[in-house]
């Protein structure tokens, strides 16, 4: 009888301990966020990913009541930053501002230190941005046809920059070469900032970057926009034709951006982030 009473007492103690643990866990979840949140950008400052992340961080800081900072971790075609977040503690305080580059990288790199499908929990898409074919203002080509003709007279001489191997810009450049039967040299960079600097300086002939980092230079006349890569014209550059209109029929590639968390991040935190981000986007 004494043994039975002891067992019952132990069960009661265990039940109370479990209840307290669950209560504590709920309290912790409800308290999120109680410290700064990092939005990891896998590129240097100045590119579209960075611009979008900073805009989102400012609004999330207001809606969550906690500081949201942008942390740059560039390299290896955006895969270094992705790997950092994949291995971060899944507590909702380290998030990745990812892009189409990460889906492409899964096919380009023979081995990645993370699995995009298994190691991340998607929160939401935040933007779909057109890419634009631009050349340095000193390039004689005034349109796509003239650029293709110039490239064919100088095979292996003209180059194009990208944000790195396996990025959207790299893919678009390869597709452009395939459709025009031209031979261009690919020059990978860590991001749009250093790429744009060299494009302005004439070290790079052209790029297929997103509109954001090059728009001001197009408007100032330092860069010349020849075509956008999406099926429809961009409202930011309404007078610039699409590559489809320029003769590359069916060409339709843009760059999506989104926010992801480590896969084991609590579902209620992922849901809260989705709710706040969608409100901001709308």
PDB file of C-alpha atoms in Angstrom:
ATOM      1  CA  UNK A   1       0.000   0.000   0.000  1.00  0.00           C
ATOM      2  CA  UNK A   2       2.821   2.296   0.871  1.00  0.00           C
ATOM      3  CA  UNK A   3       4.462   1.483  -2.461  1.00  0.00           C
ATOM      4  CA  UNK A   4       1.234   2.285  -4.310  1.00  0.00           C
ATOM      5  CA  UNK A   5       0.890   5.616  -2.541  1.00  0.00           C
ATOM      6  CA  UNK A   6       4.531   6.404  -3.374  1.00  0.00           C
ATOM      7  CA  UNK A   7       3.931   5.549  -7.033  1.00  0.00           C
ATOM      8  CA  UNK A   8       0.813   7.731  -7.144  1.00  0.00           C
ATOM      9  CA  UNK A   9       2.712  10.590  -5.518  1.00  0.00           C
ATOM     10  CA  UNK A  10       5.458  10.262  -8.111  1.00  0.00           C
ATOM     11  CA  UNK A  11       2.911  10.311 -10.911  1.00  0.00           C
ATOM     12  CA  UNK A  12       1.353  13.478  -9.505  1.00  0.00           C
ATOM     13  CA  UNK A  13       4.783  15.128  -9.286  1.00  0.00           C
ATOM     14  CA  UNK A  14       5.588  14.055 -12.849  1.00  0.00           C
ATOM     15  CA  UNK A  15       2.251  15.357 -14.113  1.00  0.00           C
ATOM     16  CA  UNK A  16       2.813  18.717 -12.411  1.00  0.00           C
ATOM     17  CA  UNK A  17       6.343  18.898 -13.861  1.00  0.00           C
ATOM     18  CA  UNK A  18       5.049  18.189 -17.361  1.00  0.00           C
ATOM     19  CA  UNK A  19       2.291  20.787 -16.985  1.00  0.00           C
ATOM     20  CA  UNK A  20       4.798  23.384 -15.810  1.00  0.00           C
ATOM     21  CA  UNK A  21       7.140  22.549 -18.670  1.00  0.00           C
ATOM     22  CA  UNK A  22       4.345  22.922 -21.224  1.00  0.00           C
ATOM     23  CA  UNK A  23       3.219  26.137 -19.616  1.00  0.00           C
ATOM     24  CA  UNK A  24       6.758  27.464 -19.696  1.00  0.00           C
ATOM     25  CA  UNK A  25       7.118  26.502 -23.355  1.00  0.00           C
ATOM     26  CA  UNK A  26       3.924  28.312 -24.275  1.00  0.00           C
ATOM     27  CA  UNK A  27       5.061  31.342 -22.336  1.00  0.00           C
ATOM     28  CA  UNK A  28       8.343  31.332 -24.236  1.00  0.00           C
ATOM     29  CA  UNK A  29       6.554  31.055 -27.581  1.00  0.00           C
ATOM     30  CA  UNK A  30       4.207  33.878 -26.640  1.00  0.00           C
ATOM     31  CA  UNK A  31       7.165  36.016 -25.576  1.00  0.00           C
ATOM     32  CA  UNK A  32       8.778  35.820 -29.020  1.00  0.00           C
ATOM     33  CA  UNK A  33      10.419  38.036 -30.051  1.00  0.00           C
ATOM     34  CA  UNK A  34      12.320  39.189 -26.967  1.00  0.00           C
ATOM     35  CA  UNK A  35      15.638  39.999 -28.667  1.00  0.00           C
ATOM     36  CA  UNK A  36      16.818  41.321 -32.072  1.00  0.00           C
ATOM     37  CA  UNK A  37      16.067  39.277 -35.198  1.00  0.00           C
ATOM     38  CA  UNK A  38      18.611  38.877 -38.011  1.00  0.00           C
ATOM     39  CA  UNK A  39      17.617  38.882 -41.676  1.00  0.00           C
ATOM     40  CA  UNK A  40      20.579  37.265 -43.406  1.00  0.00           C
ATOM     41  CA  UNK A  41      21.277  38.559 -46.929  1.00  0.00           C
ATOM     42  CA  UNK A  42      23.614  36.257 -48.898  1.00  0.00           C
ATOM     43  CA  UNK A  43      24.982  39.155 -50.975  1.00  0.00           C
ATOM     44  CA  UNK A  44      26.924  42.383 -50.287  1.00  0.00           C
ATOM     45  CA  UNK A  45      25.060  45.634 -49.685  1.00  0.00           C
ATOM     46  CA  UNK A  46      23.558  47.462 -52.641  1.00  0.00           C
ATOM     47  CA  UNK A  47      21.735  44.695 -54.479  1.00  0.00           C
ATOM     48  CA  UNK A  48      18.024  43.988 -54.742  1.00  0.00           C
ATOM     49  CA  UNK A  49      18.116  41.374 -51.967  1.00  0.00           C
ATOM     50  CA  UNK A  50      19.708  43.900 -49.629  1.00  0.00           C
ATOM     51  CA  UNK A  51      17.283  46.681 -50.579  1.00  0.00           C
ATOM     52  CA  UNK A  52      14.245  44.445 -50.051  1.00  0.00           C
ATOM     53  CA  UNK A  53      15.619  43.091 -46.774  1.00  0.00           C
ATOM     54  CA  UNK A  54      16.193  46.572 -45.347  1.00  0.00           C
ATOM     55  CA  UNK A  55      12.715  47.734 -46.311  1.00  0.00           C
ATOM     56  CA  UNK A  56      11.206  44.616 -44.743  1.00  0.00           C
ATOM     57  CA  UNK A  57      13.377  44.926 -41.622  1.00  0.00           C
ATOM     58  CA  UNK A  58      12.203  48.492 -40.988  1.00  0.00           C
ATOM     59  CA  UNK A  59       8.540  47.492 -41.176  1.00  0.00           C
ATOM     60  CA  UNK A  60       8.985  44.281 -39.157  1.00  0.00           C
ATOM     61  CA  UNK A  61      10.721  46.276 -36.431  1.00  0.00           C
ATOM     62  CA  UNK A  62       7.574  48.362 -36.134  1.00  0.00           C
ATOM     63  CA  UNK A  63       5.072  45.511 -36.293  1.00  0.00           C
ATOM     64  CA  UNK A  64       6.942  43.100 -33.999  1.00  0.00           C
ATOM     65  CA  UNK A  65       8.131  45.712 -31.511  1.00  0.00           C
ATOM     66  CA  UNK A  66      11.647  44.301 -31.671  1.00  0.00           C
ATOM     67  CA  UNK A  67      14.705  45.343 -33.675  1.00  0.00           C
ATOM     68  CA  UNK A  68      15.193  43.503 -36.962  1.00  0.00           C
ATOM     69  CA  UNK A  69      18.677  43.872 -38.428  1.00  0.00           C
ATOM     70  CA  UNK A  70      20.099  42.996 -41.844  1.00  0.00           C
ATOM     71  CA  UNK A  71      23.221  40.847 -41.753  1.00  0.00           C
ATOM     72  CA  UNK A  72      25.260  40.405 -44.941  1.00  0.00           C
ATOM     73  CA  UNK A  73      26.945  37.032 -45.549  1.00  0.00           C
ATOM     74  CA  UNK A  74      27.935  36.944 -49.226  1.00  0.00           C
ATOM     75  CA  UNK A  75      29.780  34.334 -51.245  1.00  0.00           C
ATOM     76  CA  UNK A  76      29.555  31.179 -53.369  1.00  0.00           C
ATOM     77  CA  UNK A  77      26.532  32.274 -55.374  1.00  0.00           C
ATOM     78  CA  UNK A  78      24.461  33.046 -52.252  1.00  0.00           C
ATOM     79  CA  UNK A  79      24.996  29.560 -50.795  1.00  0.00           C
ATOM     80  CA  UNK A  80      27.245  30.646 -47.893  1.00  0.00           C
ATOM     81  CA  UNK A  81      24.492  32.755 -46.343  1.00  0.00           C
ATOM     82  CA  UNK A  82      21.958  29.997 -46.906  1.00  0.00           C
ATOM     83  CA  UNK A  83      24.187  27.450 -45.188  1.00  0.00           C
ATOM     84  CA  UNK A  84      24.638  29.806 -42.221  1.00  0.00           C
ATOM     85  CA  UNK A  85      20.886  30.081 -41.711  1.00  0.00           C
ATOM     86  CA  UNK A  86      20.262  26.367 -42.301  1.00  0.00           C
ATOM     87  CA  UNK A  87      22.615  25.585 -39.393  1.00  0.00           C
ATOM     88  CA  UNK A  88      21.358  28.404 -37.120  1.00  0.00           C
ATOM     89  CA  UNK A  89      19.296  27.734 -34.003  1.00  0.00           C
ATOM     90  CA  UNK A  90      15.657  27.323 -35.138  1.00  0.00           C
ATOM     91  CA  UNK A  91      14.208  29.870 -32.734  1.00  0.00           C
ATOM     92  CA  UNK A  92      12.906  32.540 -35.102  1.00  0.00           C
ATOM     93  CA  UNK A  93      15.833  34.910 -34.586  1.00  0.00           C
ATOM     94  CA  UNK A  94      17.865  34.026 -37.703  1.00  0.00           C
ATOM     95  CA  UNK A  95      16.105  34.175 -41.071  1.00  0.00           C
ATOM     96  CA  UNK A  96      17.244  34.029 -44.696  1.00  0.00           C
ATOM     97  CA  UNK A  97      16.207  36.454 -47.401  1.00  0.00           C
ATOM     98  CA  UNK A  98      16.436  33.916 -50.190  1.00  0.00           C
ATOM     99  CA  UNK A  99      15.904  34.118 -53.925  1.00  0.00           C
ATOM    100  CA  UNK A 100      15.571  32.078 -57.081  1.00  0.00           C
ATOM    101  CA  UNK A 101      19.363  31.696 -56.971  1.00  0.00           C
ATOM    102  CA  UNK A 102      18.969  29.097 -54.232  1.00  0.00           C
ATOM    103  CA  UNK A 103      16.713  26.864 -56.314  1.00  0.00           C
ATOM    104  CA  UNK A 104      19.139  27.120 -59.249  1.00  0.00           C
ATOM    105  CA  UNK A 105      22.155  26.351 -57.037  1.00  0.00           C
ATOM    106  CA  UNK A 106      20.673  22.972 -56.167  1.00  0.00           C
ATOM    107  CA  UNK A 107      21.223  21.968 -59.800  1.00  0.00           C
ATOM    108  CA  UNK A 108      24.462  23.855 -60.476  1.00  0.00           C
ATOM    109  CA  UNK A 109      26.538  22.748 -57.489  1.00  0.00           C
ATOM    110  CA  UNK A 110      27.395  19.049 -57.279  1.00  0.00           C
ATOM    111  CA  UNK A 111      27.293  19.141 -53.489  1.00  0.00           C
ATOM    112  CA  UNK A 112      25.832  21.721 -51.128  1.00  0.00           C
ATOM    113  CA  UNK A 113      26.243  21.708 -47.323  1.00  0.00           C
ATOM    114  CA  UNK A 114      22.466  22.031 -46.937  1.00  0.00           C
ATOM    115  CA  UNK A 115      19.288  20.782 -48.598  1.00  0.00           C
ATOM    116  CA  UNK A 116      16.995  23.599 -49.697  1.00  0.00           C
ATOM    117  CA  UNK A 117      13.922  21.348 -49.571  1.00  0.00           C
ATOM    118  CA  UNK A 118      14.638  19.762 -46.185  1.00  0.00           C
ATOM    119  CA  UNK A 119      16.514  22.389 -44.173  1.00  0.00           C
ATOM    120  CA  UNK A 120      14.237  25.422 -44.568  1.00  0.00           C
ATOM    121  CA  UNK A 121      10.695  26.403 -43.640  1.00  0.00           C
ATOM    122  CA  UNK A 122       9.290  28.902 -46.189  1.00  0.00           C
ATOM    123  CA  UNK A 123       7.681  32.001 -44.692  1.00  0.00           C
ATOM    124  CA  UNK A 124       6.562  33.982 -47.732  1.00  0.00           C
ATOM    125  CA  UNK A 125       7.551  35.356 -51.107  1.00  0.00           C
ATOM    126  CA  UNK A 126       8.186  39.093 -50.857  1.00  0.00           C
ATOM    127  CA  UNK A 127       8.815  40.221 -54.439  1.00  0.00           C
ATOM    128  CA  UNK A 128       9.123  39.252 -58.088  1.00  0.00           C
ATOM    129  CA  UNK A 129      11.566  41.608 -59.811  1.00  0.00           C
ATOM    130  CA  UNK A 130      12.320  41.806 -63.554  1.00  0.00           C
ATOM    131  CA  UNK A 131      15.900  41.498 -64.757  1.00  0.00           C
ATOM    132  CA  UNK A 132      17.228  43.869 -67.382  1.00  0.00           C
ATOM    133  CA  UNK A 133      19.941  43.573 -70.006  1.00  0.00           C
ATOM    134  CA  UNK A 134      22.155  46.632 -69.616  1.00  0.00           C
ATOM    135  CA  UNK A 135      25.408  47.664 -71.229  1.00  0.00           C
ATOM    136  CA  UNK A 136      27.973  50.297 -70.369  1.00  0.00           C
ATOM    137  CA  UNK A 137      27.093  53.587 -72.077  1.00  0.00           C
ATOM    138  CA  UNK A 138      30.324  53.371 -74.074  1.00  0.00           C
ATOM    139  CA  UNK A 139      29.251  50.156 -75.772  1.00  0.00           C
ATOM    140  CA  UNK A 140      28.303  50.899 -79.406  1.00  0.00           C
ATOM    141  CA  UNK A 141      25.250  48.609 -79.395  1.00  0.00           C
ATOM    142  CA  UNK A 142      22.013  50.587 -79.092  1.00  0.00           C
ATOM    143  CA  UNK A 143      19.636  47.588 -79.096  1.00  0.00           C
ATOM    144  CA  UNK A 144      19.636  43.804 -78.723  1.00  0.00           C
ATOM    145  CA  UNK A 145      20.142  43.115 -82.438  1.00  0.00           C
ATOM    146  CA  UNK A 146      23.202  45.358 -82.533  1.00  0.00           C
ATOM    147  CA  UNK A 147      24.582  43.727 -79.377  1.00  0.00           C
ATOM    148  CA  UNK A 148      24.174  40.246 -80.856  1.00  0.00           C
ATOM    149  CA  UNK A 149      25.862  41.358 -84.084  1.00  0.00           C
ATOM    150  CA  UNK A 150      28.734  42.893 -82.095  1.00  0.00           C
ATOM    151  CA  UNK A 151      29.163  39.706 -80.050  1.00  0.00           C
ATOM    152  CA  UNK A 152      29.279  37.571 -83.196  1.00  0.00           C
ATOM    153  CA  UNK A 153      32.082  39.661 -84.670  1.00  0.00           C
ATOM    154  CA  UNK A 154      34.045  39.260 -81.410  1.00  0.00           C
ATOM    155  CA  UNK A 155      33.449  35.706 -80.135  1.00  0.00           C
ATOM    156  CA  UNK A 156      34.796  35.194 -76.630  1.00  0.00           C
ATOM    157  CA  UNK A 157      35.640  38.906 -76.267  1.00  0.00           C
ATOM    158  CA  UNK A 158      32.516  40.441 -74.715  1.00  0.00           C
ATOM    159  CA  UNK A 159      31.693  39.554 -71.126  1.00  0.00           C
ATOM    160  CA  UNK A 160      28.751  39.702 -68.778  1.00  0.00           C
ATOM    161  CA  UNK A 161      28.739  39.892 -64.990  1.00  0.00           C
ATOM    162  CA  UNK A 162      26.506  38.053 -62.560  1.00  0.00           C
ATOM    163  CA  UNK A 163      25.991  37.687 -58.810  1.00  0.00           C
ATOM    164  CA  UNK A 164      27.881  34.400 -58.908  1.00  0.00           C
ATOM    165  CA  UNK A 165      27.799  30.927 -60.376  1.00  0.00           C
ATOM    166  CA  UNK A 166      24.335  29.426 -60.273  1.00  0.00           C
ATOM    167  CA  UNK A 167      22.488  32.724 -59.809  1.00  0.00           C
ATOM    168  CA  UNK A 168      19.596  33.963 -61.936  1.00  0.00           C
ATOM    169  CA  UNK A 169      21.881  36.379 -63.775  1.00  0.00           C
ATOM    170  CA  UNK A 170      24.185  33.497 -64.709  1.00  0.00           C
ATOM    171  CA  UNK A 171      21.232  31.413 -65.922  1.00  0.00           C
ATOM    172  CA  UNK A 172      19.795  34.292 -67.964  1.00  0.00           C
ATOM    173  CA  UNK A 173      23.176  34.988 -69.558  1.00  0.00           C
ATOM    174  CA  UNK A 174      23.530  31.343 -70.531  1.00  0.00           C
ATOM    175  CA  UNK A 175      20.029  31.291 -71.983  1.00  0.00           C
ATOM    176  CA  UNK A 176      20.780  34.492 -73.928  1.00  0.00           C
ATOM    177  CA  UNK A 177      23.882  32.890 -75.439  1.00  0.00           C
ATOM    178  CA  UNK A 178      21.994  29.730 -76.375  1.00  0.00           C
ATOM    179  CA  UNK A 179      19.230  31.643 -78.137  1.00  0.00           C
ATOM    180  CA  UNK A 180      21.545  34.063 -79.963  1.00  0.00           C
ATOM    181  CA  UNK A 181      24.376  31.613 -80.738  1.00  0.00           C
ATOM    182  CA  UNK A 182      26.912  34.014 -79.226  1.00  0.00           C
ATOM    183  CA  UNK A 183      30.048  33.334 -77.187  1.00  0.00           C
ATOM    184  CA  UNK A 184      30.213  35.543 -74.084  1.00  0.00           C
ATOM    185  CA  UNK A 185      32.548  35.299 -71.098  1.00  0.00           C
ATOM    186  CA  UNK A 186      30.842  34.906 -67.724  1.00  0.00           C
ATOM    187  CA  UNK A 187      32.361  36.958 -64.876  1.00  0.00           C
ATOM    188  CA  UNK A 188      30.932  35.972 -61.444  1.00  0.00           C
ATOM    189  CA  UNK A 189      30.817  38.505 -58.584  1.00  0.00           C
ATOM    190  CA  UNK A 190      29.717  38.233 -54.957  1.00  0.00           C
ATOM    191  CA  UNK A 191      26.801  40.583 -55.563  1.00  0.00           C
ATOM    192  CA  UNK A 192      25.259  43.473 -57.467  1.00  0.00           C
ATOM    193  CA  UNK A 193      27.290  46.175 -55.680  1.00  0.00           C
ATOM    194  CA  UNK A 194      30.736  45.212 -56.991  1.00  0.00           C
ATOM    195  CA  UNK A 195      29.245  44.075 -60.309  1.00  0.00           C
ATOM    196  CA  UNK A 196      27.606  47.456 -60.941  1.00  0.00           C
ATOM    197  CA  UNK A 197      30.824  49.273 -60.037  1.00  0.00           C
ATOM    198  CA  UNK A 198      32.755  47.342 -62.696  1.00  0.00           C
ATOM    199  CA  UNK A 199      29.937  47.720 -65.202  1.00  0.00           C
ATOM    200  CA  UNK A 200      30.055  51.487 -64.762  1.00  0.00           C
ATOM    201  CA  UNK A 201      33.828  51.417 -65.044  1.00  0.00           C
ATOM    202  CA  UNK A 202      33.766  49.473 -68.297  1.00  0.00           C
ATOM    203  CA  UNK A 203      35.467  46.343 -66.941  1.00  0.00           C
ATOM    204  CA  UNK A 204      32.270  44.427 -67.752  1.00  0.00           C
ATOM    205  CA  UNK A 205      30.385  44.820 -71.058  1.00  0.00           C
ATOM    206  CA  UNK A 206      26.899  43.896 -69.862  1.00  0.00           C
ATOM    207  CA  UNK A 207      24.789  42.332 -67.126  1.00  0.00           C
ATOM    208  CA  UNK A 208      21.360  40.782 -66.682  1.00  0.00           C
ATOM    209  CA  UNK A 209      20.872  42.065 -63.149  1.00  0.00           C
ATOM    210  CA  UNK A 210      17.576  42.945 -61.497  1.00  0.00           C
ATOM    211  CA  UNK A 211      16.346  46.472 -62.138  1.00  0.00           C
ATOM    212  CA  UNK A 212      16.869  47.824 -58.612  1.00  0.00           C
ATOM    213  CA  UNK A 213      20.676  48.318 -58.485  1.00  0.00           C
ATOM    214  CA  UNK A 214      20.982  49.687 -62.035  1.00  0.00           C
ATOM    215  CA  UNK A 215      17.855  51.847 -62.408  1.00  0.00           C
ATOM    216  CA  UNK A 216      19.440  55.102 -61.219  1.00  0.00           C
ATOM    217  CA  UNK A 217      22.383  54.596 -63.593  1.00  0.00           C
ATOM    218  CA  UNK A 218      20.040  53.913 -66.516  1.00  0.00           C
ATOM    219  CA  UNK A 219      18.182  57.125 -65.779  1.00  0.00           C
ATOM    220  CA  UNK A 220      21.448  59.092 -65.483  1.00  0.00           C
ATOM    221  CA  UNK A 221      22.656  57.737 -68.847  1.00  0.00           C
ATOM    222  CA  UNK A 222      25.691  55.900 -67.461  1.00  0.00           C
ATOM    223  CA  UNK A 223      24.170  52.547 -68.396  1.00  0.00           C
ATOM    224  CA  UNK A 224      21.960  51.686 -71.380  1.00  0.00           C
ATOM    225  CA  UNK A 225      18.982  49.356 -70.935  1.00  0.00           C
ATOM    226  CA  UNK A 226      18.402  47.199 -74.013  1.00  0.00           C
ATOM    227  CA  UNK A 227      15.629  44.862 -72.840  1.00  0.00           C
ATOM    228  CA  UNK A 228      13.905  43.385 -69.812  1.00  0.00           C
ATOM    229  CA  UNK A 229      13.886  39.605 -69.399  1.00  0.00           C
ATOM    230  CA  UNK A 230      10.243  39.132 -68.379  1.00  0.00           C
ATOM    231  CA  UNK A 231       7.316  38.515 -70.741  1.00  0.00           C
ATOM    232  CA  UNK A 232       5.853  41.949 -69.986  1.00  0.00           C
ATOM    233  CA  UNK A 233       7.542  45.336 -69.890  1.00  0.00           C
ATOM    234  CA  UNK A 234       8.439  46.796 -66.522  1.00  0.00           C
ATOM    235  CA  UNK A 235       6.499  49.780 -65.210  1.00  0.00           C
ATOM    236  CA  UNK A 236       9.868  51.130 -63.988  1.00  0.00           C
ATOM    237  CA  UNK A 237      11.184  51.108 -67.585  1.00  0.00           C
ATOM    238  CA  UNK A 238       8.077  51.329 -69.774  1.00  0.00           C
ATOM    239  CA  UNK A 239      10.022  52.349 -72.911  1.00  0.00           C
ATOM    240  CA  UNK A 240      12.405  49.391 -72.743  1.00  0.00           C
ATOM    241  CA  UNK A 241      11.255  46.367 -74.795  1.00  0.00           C
ATOM    242  CA  UNK A 242      11.214  42.778 -73.607  1.00  0.00           C
ATOM    243  CA  UNK A 243      13.702  40.255 -74.983  1.00  0.00           C
ATOM    244  CA  UNK A 244      10.702  38.543 -76.555  1.00  0.00           C
ATOM    245  CA  UNK A 245       9.871  41.767 -78.427  1.00  0.00           C
ATOM    246  CA  UNK A 246      13.537  42.045 -79.406  1.00  0.00           C
ATOM    247  CA  UNK A 247      13.362  38.709 -81.211  1.00  0.00           C
ATOM    248  CA  UNK A 248      14.121  36.128 -78.509  1.00  0.00           C
ATOM    249  CA  UNK A 249      10.672  34.563 -78.602  1.00  0.00           C
ATOM    250  CA  UNK A 250       9.374  33.016 -75.394  1.00  0.00           C
ATOM    251  CA  UNK A 251      12.047  34.580 -73.192  1.00  0.00           C
ATOM    252  CA  UNK A 252      10.469  35.078 -69.761  1.00  0.00           C
ATOM    253  CA  UNK A 253      12.673  34.983 -66.664  1.00  0.00           C
ATOM    254  CA  UNK A 254      12.399  37.091 -63.510  1.00  0.00           C
ATOM    255  CA  UNK A 255      13.830  36.863 -60.006  1.00  0.00           C
ATOM    256  CA  UNK A 256      11.701  35.998 -56.983  1.00  0.00           C
ATOM    257  CA  UNK A 257      12.711  36.818 -53.421  1.00  0.00           C
ATOM    258  CA  UNK A 258      11.378  35.323 -50.216  1.00  0.00           C
ATOM    259  CA  UNK A 259      12.005  34.766 -46.514  1.00  0.00           C
ATOM    260  CA  UNK A 260      12.893  31.381 -45.060  1.00  0.00           C
ATOM    261  CA  UNK A 261      13.639  30.048 -41.576  1.00  0.00           C
ATOM    262  CA  UNK A 262      15.518  26.969 -40.354  1.00  0.00           C
ATOM    263  CA  UNK A 263      13.175  24.000 -40.786  1.00  0.00           C
ATOM    264  CA  UNK A 264      12.627  23.242 -37.074  1.00  0.00           C
ATOM    265  CA  UNK A 265      11.481  26.793 -36.268  1.00  0.00           C
ATOM    266  CA  UNK A 266       8.224  26.579 -34.238  1.00  0.00           C
ATOM    267  CA  UNK A 267       5.187  26.684 -36.508  1.00  0.00           C
ATOM    268  CA  UNK A 268       3.524  29.474 -34.511  1.00  0.00           C
ATOM    269  CA  UNK A 269       6.566  31.702 -35.068  1.00  0.00           C
ATOM    270  CA  UNK A 270       6.618  30.919 -38.804  1.00  0.00           C
ATOM    271  CA  UNK A 271       2.880  31.706 -38.952  1.00  0.00           C
ATOM    272  CA  UNK A 272       3.384  35.018 -37.126  1.00  0.00           C
ATOM    273  CA  UNK A 273       6.211  36.015 -39.468  1.00  0.00           C
ATOM    274  CA  UNK A 274       4.080  35.105 -42.475  1.00  0.00           C
ATOM    275  CA  UNK A 275       1.187  37.193 -41.144  1.00  0.00           C
ATOM    276  CA  UNK A 276       3.312  40.271 -40.487  1.00  0.00           C
ATOM    277  CA  UNK A 277       5.269  40.013 -43.768  1.00  0.00           C
ATOM    278  CA  UNK A 278       2.136  39.618 -45.864  1.00  0.00           C
ATOM    279  CA  UNK A 279       0.596  42.681 -44.207  1.00  0.00           C
ATOM    280  CA  UNK A 280       3.724  44.664 -45.054  1.00  0.00           C
ATOM    281  CA  UNK A 281       3.799  43.443 -48.660  1.00  0.00           C
ATOM    282  CA  UNK A 282       0.131  44.345 -49.174  1.00  0.00           C
TER     283      UNK A 282
END
